[in-house]
Amino acid sequence: MSFNIMSKRKVQDAHLPVGECITEVQTILRERLCHQRLPDKPEGVEAQHRHLLELLKRTAIHGESNSVLIVGPRGAGKTMLLRCVLRDLLEDKEAQKSLLQVHLNGLLQTDDRIALKEITRQLHLENVVGDKVFGSFAENLGFLLEALKKGDRSSSRPVLFILDEFDLFAHHKNQTLLYNLLDVSQSAQAPISVVGVTCRLDVLELLEKRVKSRFSHRQIHLLSSATFAQYVERVQTQLSVPDDFPDTKFAQEWNDSIKVLCGDKSVEEVLQRHYNSSRDFRSMHMLLMLCLSRVSVAKPAIKPADLLEASRLCFADAKANMLHGLSILELCLIIAMKHLNDVYEGEPFNLQMIHNEFKKFLQRKSNSMYNFEQPVIMKAFEHLQQLELIRPVDGSAAKTQREYQLMRLMLDHSQIMDALQKYPQCPTDVKQWAMSAFG
Amino acid sequence: MSALSQHPGHEEDKLQRVREQLPCRENQAGLLLSLLGQPQQYSYPSIFIYGHRASGKSHVMQVLLKELELPHATVSCVECVSNSLLFEQVLLSLFGCEAAALLARTPSLSDFVRIYRQQCSQSPATQTRYIVMEKAELLRDADANLLPALLRLQELVEDNITVILLSEISWDKFRPNTGCFEPLLLHFPDYSKGELQQILSQDRHPSYSAEFYSSYVNILLGVFYSVCRDLRELRHLAALNFSKYCEPLGEGKVKETDTHKLWRNIEPHLKKAMQTVYLREVSSLQWEQMQQMEEKEAGALRGLSAHTHVELPYYSKFLLIAAYLASYNPARADKRFFLKHHGKIKKTNFLKKNEKTSNHLLGPKPFPLDRLLAIFYSVVDSRVAPTASIFSQISSLVTLQLLSQVSHDDQLDAPKYKCAVSLDFICAISRTVNFEIVKYLYDFL
C-alpha cells in the first residue's frame, strides 16, 4: 500500500477516481480511529510528555533507576502518551542501542509465575532456548535477581519495565514481583525503570507497606481537562486527512467539508451532549467511527445527519430496545410487576403475586383475549428472567418452587412507560391499565 | 435493498448471494458490512451485537463471513467450558492445526497471545480476521480477565482482528467493575408481525399455492403472536400443524380459497397446541401421531405434567401432609386445628383478613422439625413410635425434593424444612388416605 502511495505522490495533483479516494480516506481514518495510531505530537499533555521523557532518558542514558505511575481514567490516552514517549526516546541513538524493554500486562500475566517466564523470555536470559523457558519459579526468580544484581550503573544495559493494568499486579500473591522489581530500582544494582499504567486512582492503597515504601511515589496524572472548544477542534483534527494525501484536490475538499461540518449548529449540539457525558478519546472515536462507516462512493462526505444518526446509535437505551421485542403477555407481566412495585414499595414478588395481579386486570376487562394458562405464563416469566429483566433475590434457586421464588424488577418506572409508548400496536386497555395508579 | 448493494472490496455476485439469504435483515447486514469496512482496512476492535433470541444475530454473521470468504473463527461459549478449549478453537480456525498443537496443556491467556503473535508474524494479516463469540453472556462467568482481554485483543496481539460478541443480554450487565475497552454496540431489532409472516411464508410446501400457505401462517400468528415471537418456535409449530390444516382439502370438503372453513377447522386445534406442544407437555412426535389418529381427540393423551402421581408409603404421605399444613398454616392456628380442647378463640380475632389470602400467594414458610412431628402425630390416627424409619422417611422426602431443607446441612439438632409440593398434588395424596386437607387449611376457612 505504501509503495502505491509513494509512486502516486511523484505525480503531483494526480486526480484519482472518487472510489479510490474514498478507500484511501477510509484506510487512513480507520487506522487512526480503530487502531489507535500514534499522532505526531500528543495533544494537551505536553507537560506530562516532557516529564516522562526526561525521566526515561535519565534511565536510558545515565543509568538511573526510577519508578513512576501513569494514572488516569479509561480512554484518557495513557498508553498513547507512553508509546509517544518511547518513540521519541528511541530516536536517540544511544538509548536505542542500550535500552531493553519488557512489556507486561496485568490481563495476560495473571500470576507471578507467568509474569516471570515472560520477563525471562523478553530479556533472553540464558535459560531460554528458542521460545521455551526452563526451570521452576524459584530458579527463574533466582536467575533474574542474580542477573540484575550482577549489573551496576556503569556497565550493564538499562531495562525498562512497563506494567500495563498495574492494579492487577497488586492482586498477586504477596506482591512478590512488584516487591522485587521496586527493590532493585531502589538499590544500586542494574539500572531499571518501572512504569506502571493504571486507571485506578487509589492504586497506592492496594500496595503492601513494604512495596509502597520502595515506590518513588512519582505519579503522572492524566485527567482530561479539554474545554468544549478544544473538544470540537480535536474532532476536526481526527477527521481531517493529512497533507501527504495522494489526491490534493480531494484532500482539500474533504478537509473543507469537515470544517463546515464542525461549524454546523446541530452538530455542535450533538457534540455538546457527548462532551457532557464523557470527554475521553475512546467514546469520541466510537462516534466518529459510526459516522465514517456511512461514507461511501455515493455519498463522499460526512453530513450533519450522519453525526445525528451516529449519536442516536450511541445513546440508544438497550433496555428500551429489548422491551420493544417482548410479546404482549410478557409486557402485561411487566406491568403487573410495576404495579406490585408501586403498591408494596419495592418489596420483591413472586410469580403467584404477579399472576394474581394479572387476573385482577382480566376480571375487570371481562375480555377473554388474554386468558392464558398458568404454564404459558410461567414460560413467559422464565423468558423475562433469561433476559435478566428480572432477577432472583437470593441465588439458591433450587430450593424453592419456581412460582414462589422471590424476584426483583430491574427496570424503572419511566423505562416501562416509554417502552409502552413505543410498543407497536399496543392494545389500549393494556395501556390504560399501565397508566392507572393502583392496579 | 440499497443497504447491501454497494460495498467496495466485495464482489457483486457474492453480495447478491448474501442478500438472498438474509430476508428482512438487509439493513443490519449493510450497517455491519460498512462498519467492518474493506477486508484490508482496520476494523473496530470489538463489536457487541444484542437482540432477542432468533433475531438472526448468528445467522447474519455466519452468512456474511462464509459468503464473503473472510477469515474467521466462530466459538460458542456454551461449548468452551475451559479457556483452553476456546484458545484451541480460535487458533485452529485461524491458523490451522499446527498452531493449535503449540498450546500447552492448561494454557494461560499469556500463552495464547504469545502463540497468536508468533503465528501472526509468520502469516501476517492481509484481511481483517474475525472471532465471533456466540452466547457471550457466559463469558461473565469465566475468568475475570478473559472478557476485558478479548475486548482489546487487537491491541494485545497487534493484528488486524475484530472480536464480535453476540448476546441476548444488554451490554450494561457485562461491564466489569474496573471498566474495560467499550465495544461498539449494535442492536438487532425484533421481527415485526409482517416480517415474521414473510419469513415463515418462505418455507411453504411446493404442492400448495403461496396464498394458501400464507393464509395458514396468518392464522397461526393470530393464535400465537401474543405469546411467542420466537421465530424458531413459530416455524416449528407451523411445520407441525400444517398437515392438520390441509386435512379438509384431502377429504375434498373445502376448496383452497375457502379460508373461513379452514380457519374454523384449525383454530381449536392450534389453541390445544398452545397448551401441549408449545409447553413441551407432549413431544412433537406424539403430537404428529395424535394427528394421524382421527378418533382420538388431540390432547387426550396425558402430557408430562399429568404424571405427577407418586406412590408413597403410608407414613410418608402423612408426613408430607403434615409438612404442607405446617408450611401453609401460621403457627398460632395450630392450636385451633389440632388440639381437641382448645380454649375459646374469638372468630374475628382469629381470621385476620389480609393474612388469610396471602399464605398461598407468598409460598411455603419454613418450620422446625418439632412442629412437623407434632402435627404428624395429631393427623395420624394410630399411635406411631418415633422410630428411625420415620426420620429416614423425612430425609428421603428431602432427597425426592418433596420437602426442602432450609437450614444448613450441618445442623443436626432442630433442622428446618419447607414443603415443596403444590396444592393439587397434596389434595391427591390426602384423597388416597381419606384425609380432608382443605378443612385444615387456614386459607380456605
Tab-separated table of N, CA and C in Angstrom, chain B residues 150-244:
chain	number	residue	atom	x	y	z
B	150	LEU	N	-10.351	-9.980	25.704
B	150	LEU	CA	-10.920	-10.202	24.373
B	150	LEU	C	-11.330	-8.882	23.737
B	151	LEU	N	-11.829	-7.973	24.570
B	151	LEU	CA	-12.310	-6.708	24.028
B	151	LEU	C	-11.171	-5.876	23.455
B	152	ARG	N	-9.967	-6.022	24.007
B	152	ARG	CA	-8.838	-5.260	23.452
B	152	ARG	C	-7.799	-6.185	22.830
B	153	LEU	N	-8.293	-7.265	22.233
B	153	LEU	CA	-7.382	-8.241	21.645
B	153	LEU	C	-6.573	-7.626	20.510
B	154	GLN	N	-7.191	-6.723	19.767
B	154	GLN	CA	-6.485	-6.103	18.648
B	154	GLN	C	-5.199	-5.426	19.123
B	155	GLU	N	-5.298	-4.765	20.271
B	155	GLU	CA	-4.140	-4.063	20.809
B	155	GLU	C	-3.130	-5.065	21.375
B	156	LEU	N	-3.618	-6.143	21.974
B	156	LEU	CA	-2.725	-7.090	22.638
B	156	LEU	C	-1.922	-7.916	21.638
B	157	VAL	N	-2.560	-8.333	20.555
B	157	VAL	CA	-1.826	-9.166	19.597
B	157	VAL	C	-1.272	-8.358	18.438
B	158	GLU	N	-1.607	-7.075	18.382
B	158	GLU	CA	-1.130	-6.186	17.319
B	158	GLU	C	-1.390	-6.763	15.942
B	159	ASP	N	-2.623	-7.186	15.754
B	159	ASP	CA	-3.005	-7.744	14.464
B	159	ASP	C	-4.323	-7.104	14.083
B	160	ASN	N	-4.650	-7.196	12.808
B	160	ASN	CA	-5.927	-6.643	12.341
B	160	ASN	C	-7.030	-7.636	12.673
B	161	ILE	N	-7.530	-7.572	13.881
B	161	ILE	CA	-8.506	-8.566	14.319
B	161	ILE	C	-9.697	-7.866	14.974
B	162	THR	N	-10.876	-8.438	14.771
B	162	THR	CA	-12.083	-7.886	15.374
B	162	THR	C	-12.806	-8.998	16.111
B	163	VAL	N	-13.164	-8.721	17.359
B	163	VAL	CA	-13.908	-9.699	18.149
B	163	VAL	C	-15.372	-9.274	18.147
B	164	ILE	N	-16.248	-10.181	17.767
B	164	ILE	CA	-17.678	-9.878	17.718
B	164	ILE	C	-18.392	-10.719	18.766
B	165	LEU	N	-19.062	-10.057	19.670
B	165	LEU	CA	-19.784	-10.769	20.723
B	165	LEU	C	-21.269	-10.746	20.410
B	166	LEU	N	-21.916	-11.897	20.523
B	166	LEU	CA	-23.355	-11.971	20.288
B	166	LEU	C	-24.038	-12.357	21.591
B	167	SER	N	-25.092	-11.645	21.936
B	167	SER	CA	-25.740	-11.967	23.198
B	167	SER	C	-27.199	-11.541	23.188
B	168	GLU	N	-27.956	-12.101	24.123
B	168	GLU	CA	-29.354	-11.719	24.299
B	168	GLU	C	-29.474	-10.602	25.323
B	169	ILE	N	-28.423	-10.401	26.092
B	169	ILE	CA	-28.500	-9.509	27.248
B	169	ILE	C	-27.753	-8.225	26.913
B	170	SER	N	-28.267	-7.116	27.418
B	170	SER	CA	-27.675	-5.842	27.024
B	170	SER	C	-26.300	-5.641	27.661
B	171	TRP	N	-25.531	-4.742	27.092
B	171	TRP	CA	-24.127	-4.574	27.474
B	171	TRP	C	-23.973	-4.119	28.924
B	172	ASP	N	-24.960	-3.413	29.459
B	172	ASP	CA	-24.851	-2.883	30.822
B	172	ASP	C	-24.535	-3.962	31.852
B	173	LYS	N	-25.016	-5.185	31.568
B	173	LYS	CA	-24.825	-6.257	32.540
B	173	LYS	C	-23.494	-6.953	32.366
B	174	PHE	N	-22.704	-6.508	31.408
B	174	PHE	CA	-21.420	-7.152	31.149
B	174	PHE	C	-20.258	-6.393	31.778
B	175	ARG	N	-20.404	-5.084	31.911
B	175	ARG	CA	-19.266	-4.228	32.206
B	175	ARG	C	-18.598	-4.635	33.515
B	176	PRO	N	-17.305	-4.957	33.501
B	176	PRO	CA	-16.617	-5.286	34.756
B	176	PRO	C	-16.496	-4.043	35.639
B	177	ASN	N	-16.259	-4.252	36.931
B	177	ASN	CA	-16.344	-3.091	37.815
B	177	ASN	C	-15.179	-2.121	37.683
B	178	THR	N	-14.047	-2.574	37.135
B	178	THR	CA	-12.987	-1.589	36.904
B	178	THR	C	-13.029	-1.048	35.480
B	179	GLY	N	-14.076	-1.377	34.744
B	179	GLY	CA	-14.198	-0.867	33.388
B	179	GLY	C	-13.400	-1.694	32.406
B	180	CYS	N	-13.558	-1.379	31.138
B	180	CYS	CA	-12.850	-2.107	30.096
B	180	CYS	C	-12.940	-1.284	28.821
B	181	PHE	N	-12.363	-1.825	27.758
B	181	PHE	CA	-12.486	-1.185	26.453
B	181	PHE	C	-13.936	-1.325	26.016
B	182	GLU	N	-14.582	-0.195	25.704
B	182	GLU	CA	-16.001	-0.267	25.355
B	182	GLU	C	-16.167	-0.730	23.910
B	183	PRO	N	-16.943	-1.777	23.689
B	183	PRO	CA	-17.176	-2.215	22.316
B	183	PRO	C	-18.212	-1.337	21.628
B	184	LEU	N	-18.282	-1.490	20.332
B	184	LEU	CA	-19.310	-0.789	19.554
B	184	LEU	C	-20.610	-1.570	19.709
B	185	LEU	N	-21.684	-0.906	20.127
B	185	LEU	CA	-22.929	-1.620	20.386
B	185	LEU	C	-23.830	-1.585	19.164
B	186	LEU	N	-24.353	-2.728	18.822
B	186	LEU	CA	-25.300	-2.807	17.708
B	186	LEU	C	-26.517	-3.567	18.175
B	187	HIS	N	-27.684	-3.090	17.791
B	187	HIS	CA	-28.903	-3.784	18.195
B	187	HIS	C	-29.568	-4.410	16.987
B	188	PHE	N	-29.953	-5.674	17.114
B	188	PHE	CA	-30.768	-6.312	16.086
B	188	PHE	C	-32.202	-6.258	16.574
B	189	PRO	N	-33.051	-5.451	15.956
B	189	PRO	CA	-34.430	-5.354	16.446
B	189	PRO	C	-35.207	-6.629	16.164
B	190	ASP	N	-36.313	-6.778	16.878
B	190	ASP	CA	-37.159	-7.954	16.681
B	190	ASP	C	-37.855	-7.863	15.331
B	191	TYR	N	-38.278	-9.001	14.808
B	191	TYR	CA	-39.056	-9.005	13.566
B	191	TYR	C	-40.463	-8.516	13.875
B	192	SER	N	-40.991	-7.674	12.995
B	192	SER	CA	-42.380	-7.265	13.168
B	192	SER	C	-43.286	-8.384	12.665
B	193	LYS	N	-44.597	-8.205	12.884
B	193	LYS	CA	-45.525	-9.270	12.500
B	193	LYS	C	-45.467	-9.539	10.998
B	194	GLY	N	-45.374	-8.449	10.231
B	194	GLY	CA	-45.298	-8.604	8.780
B	194	GLY	C	-44.046	-9.344	8.356
B	195	GLU	N	-42.939	-9.023	9.012
B	195	GLU	CA	-41.676	-9.685	8.660
B	195	GLU	C	-41.716	-11.163	9.021
B	196	LEU	N	-42.303	-11.453	10.185
B	196	LEU	CA	-42.430	-12.852	10.585
B	196	LEU	C	-43.231	-13.613	9.538
B	197	GLN	N	-44.320	-12.983	9.106
B	197	GLN	CA	-45.171	-13.624	8.108
B	197	GLN	C	-44.386	-13.880	6.823
B	198	GLN	N	-43.600	-12.874	6.440
B	198	GLN	CA	-42.822	-13.003	5.209
B	198	GLN	C	-41.819	-14.153	5.303
B	199	ILE	N	-41.140	-14.236	6.443
B	199	ILE	CA	-40.115	-15.277	6.583
B	199	ILE	C	-40.761	-16.656	6.678
B	200	LEU	N	-41.847	-16.730	7.469
B	200	LEU	CA	-42.494	-18.026	7.647
B	200	LEU	C	-43.097	-18.517	6.334
B	201	SER	N	-43.552	-17.580	5.507
B	201	SER	CA	-44.184	-17.994	4.254
B	201	SER	C	-43.176	-18.568	3.277
B	202	GLN	N	-41.900	-18.323	3.546
B	202	GLN	CA	-40.893	-18.785	2.598
B	202	GLN	C	-40.783	-20.300	2.531
B	203	ASP	N	-40.964	-20.958	3.692
B	203	ASP	CA	-40.798	-22.414	3.634
B	203	ASP	C	-42.142	-23.101	3.443
B	204	ARG	N	-42.788	-22.766	2.358
B	204	ARG	CA	-44.077	-23.377	2.080
B	204	ARG	C	-43.861	-24.698	1.364
B	205	HIS	N	-44.887	-25.528	1.436
B	205	HIS	CA	-44.835	-26.811	0.742
B	205	HIS	C	-45.045	-26.562	-0.748
B	206	PRO	N	-44.241	-27.179	-1.614
B	206	PRO	CA	-44.336	-26.853	-3.045
B	206	PRO	C	-45.662	-27.266	-3.671
B	207	SER	N	-46.379	-28.215	-3.070
B	207	SER	CA	-47.605	-28.676	-3.726
B	207	SER	C	-48.802	-27.776	-3.440
B	208	TYR	N	-48.610	-26.779	-2.591
B	208	TYR	CA	-49.719	-25.857	-2.322
B	208	TYR	C	-49.346	-24.465	-2.799
B	209	SER	N	-50.336	-23.645	-3.028
B	209	SER	CA	-50.053	-22.317	-3.568
B	209	SER	C	-49.542	-21.399	-2.452
B	210	ALA	N	-48.907	-20.307	-2.856
B	210	ALA	CA	-48.303	-19.388	-1.895
B	210	ALA	C	-49.370	-18.725	-1.035
B	211	GLU	N	-50.500	-18.376	-1.641
B	211	GLU	CA	-51.553	-17.685	-0.875
B	211	GLU	C	-52.117	-18.601	0.195
B	212	PHE	N	-52.253	-19.871	-0.180
B	212	PHE	CA	-52.796	-20.849	0.744
B	212	PHE	C	-51.907	-20.943	1.990
B	213	TYR	N	-50.600	-21.055	1.751
B	213	TYR	CA	-49.697	-21.193	2.896
B	213	TYR	C	-49.654	-19.903	3.706
B	214	SER	N	-49.653	-18.775	3.033
B	214	SER	CA	-49.526	-17.540	3.813
B	214	SER	C	-50.796	-17.270	4.609
B	215	SER	N	-51.957	-17.742	4.133
B	215	SER	CA	-53.151	-17.572	4.962
B	215	SER	C	-53.081	-18.489	6.177
B	216	TYR	N	-52.452	-19.636	5.996
B	216	TYR	CA	-52.226	-20.526	7.147
B	216	TYR	C	-51.316	-19.851	8.177
B	217	VAL	N	-50.221	-19.259	7.693
B	217	VAL	CA	-49.291	-18.569	8.589
B	217	VAL	C	-50.003	-17.437	9.322
B	218	ASN	N	-50.902	-16.792	8.603
B	218	ASN	CA	-51.647	-15.691	9.199
B	218	ASN	C	-52.488	-16.173	10.382
B	219	ILE	N	-53.152	-17.300	10.201
B	219	ILE	CA	-53.968	-17.864	11.287
B	219	ILE	C	-53.076	-18.265	12.460
B	220	LEU	N	-51.967	-18.898	12.120
B	220	LEU	CA	-51.033	-19.354	13.166
B	220	LEU	C	-50.550	-18.174	14.002
B	221	LEU	N	-50.179	-17.076	13.310
B	221	LEU	CA	-49.692	-15.904	14.046
B	221	LEU	C	-50.807	-15.304	14.898
B	222	GLY	N	-52.030	-15.356	14.371
B	222	GLY	CA	-53.146	-14.818	15.134
B	222	GLY	C	-53.293	-15.496	16.478
B	223	VAL	N	-53.003	-16.789	16.531
B	223	VAL	CA	-53.132	-17.517	17.793
B	223	VAL	C	-51.900	-17.301	18.678
B	224	PHE	N	-50.717	-17.417	18.079
B	224	PHE	CA	-49.509	-17.496	18.900
B	224	PHE	C	-48.781	-16.171	19.094
B	225	TYR	N	-49.078	-15.163	18.267
B	225	TYR	CA	-48.229	-13.975	18.281
B	225	TYR	C	-48.247	-13.257	19.625
B	226	SER	N	-49.379	-13.285	20.310
B	226	SER	CA	-49.435	-12.552	21.578
B	226	SER	C	-48.602	-13.226	22.658
B	227	VAL	N	-48.225	-14.475	22.453
B	227	VAL	CA	-47.473	-15.203	23.471
B	227	VAL	C	-46.014	-15.361	23.081
B	228	CYS	N	-45.777	-15.609	21.808
B	228	CYS	CA	-44.451	-16.030	21.398
B	228	CYS	C	-44.038	-15.283	20.141
B	229	ARG	N	-42.841	-14.721	20.176
B	229	ARG	CA	-42.335	-14.049	18.973
B	229	ARG	C	-41.046	-14.683	18.501
B	230	ASP	N	-40.768	-15.833	19.051
B	230	ASP	CA	-39.550	-16.535	18.703
B	230	ASP	C	-39.746	-17.205	17.347
B	231	LEU	N	-38.957	-16.787	16.363
B	231	LEU	CA	-39.138	-17.289	15.004
B	231	LEU	C	-38.965	-18.799	14.938
B	232	ARG	N	-37.997	-19.299	15.691
B	232	ARG	CA	-37.716	-20.735	15.620
B	232	ARG	C	-38.901	-21.547	16.132
B	233	GLU	N	-39.455	-21.085	17.253
B	233	GLU	CA	-40.602	-21.775	17.844
B	233	GLU	C	-41.802	-21.735	16.894
B	234	LEU	N	-42.032	-20.569	16.316
B	234	LEU	CA	-43.171	-20.417	15.410
B	234	LEU	C	-43.013	-21.296	14.176
B	235	ARG	N	-41.799	-21.365	13.684
B	235	ARG	CA	-41.544	-22.162	12.494
B	235	ARG	C	-41.799	-23.641	12.785
B	236	HIS	N	-41.376	-24.039	13.986
B	236	HIS	CA	-41.590	-25.420	14.408
B	236	HIS	C	-43.084	-25.724	14.499
B	237	LEU	N	-43.836	-24.813	15.106
B	237	LEU	CA	-45.279	-25.010	15.248
B	237	LEU	C	-45.959	-25.025	13.892
B	238	ALA	N	-45.481	-24.174	12.995
B	238	ALA	CA	-46.085	-24.116	11.667
B	238	ALA	C	-45.892	-25.441	10.941
B	239	ALA	N	-44.684	-25.988	11.054
B	239	ALA	CA	-44.411	-27.249	10.372
B	239	ALA	C	-45.256	-28.373	10.973
B	240	LEU	N	-45.452	-28.338	12.278
B	240	LEU	CA	-46.177	-29.430	12.946
B	240	LEU	C	-47.652	-29.457	12.557
B	241	ASN	N	-48.269	-28.297	12.485
B	241	ASN	CA	-49.718	-28.270	12.375
B	241	ASN	C	-50.232	-28.148	10.946
B	242	PHE	N	-49.313	-28.064	9.995
B	242	PHE	CA	-49.760	-27.821	8.622
B	242	PHE	C	-50.585	-28.978	8.068
B	243	SER	N	-50.206	-30.198	8.424
B	243	SER	CA	-50.919	-31.351	7.868
B	243	SER	C	-52.379	-31.348	8.315
B	244	LYS	N	-52.609	-30.904	9.555
B	244	LYS	CA	-53.978	-30.841	10.061
B	244	LYS	C	-54.791	-29.799	9.285
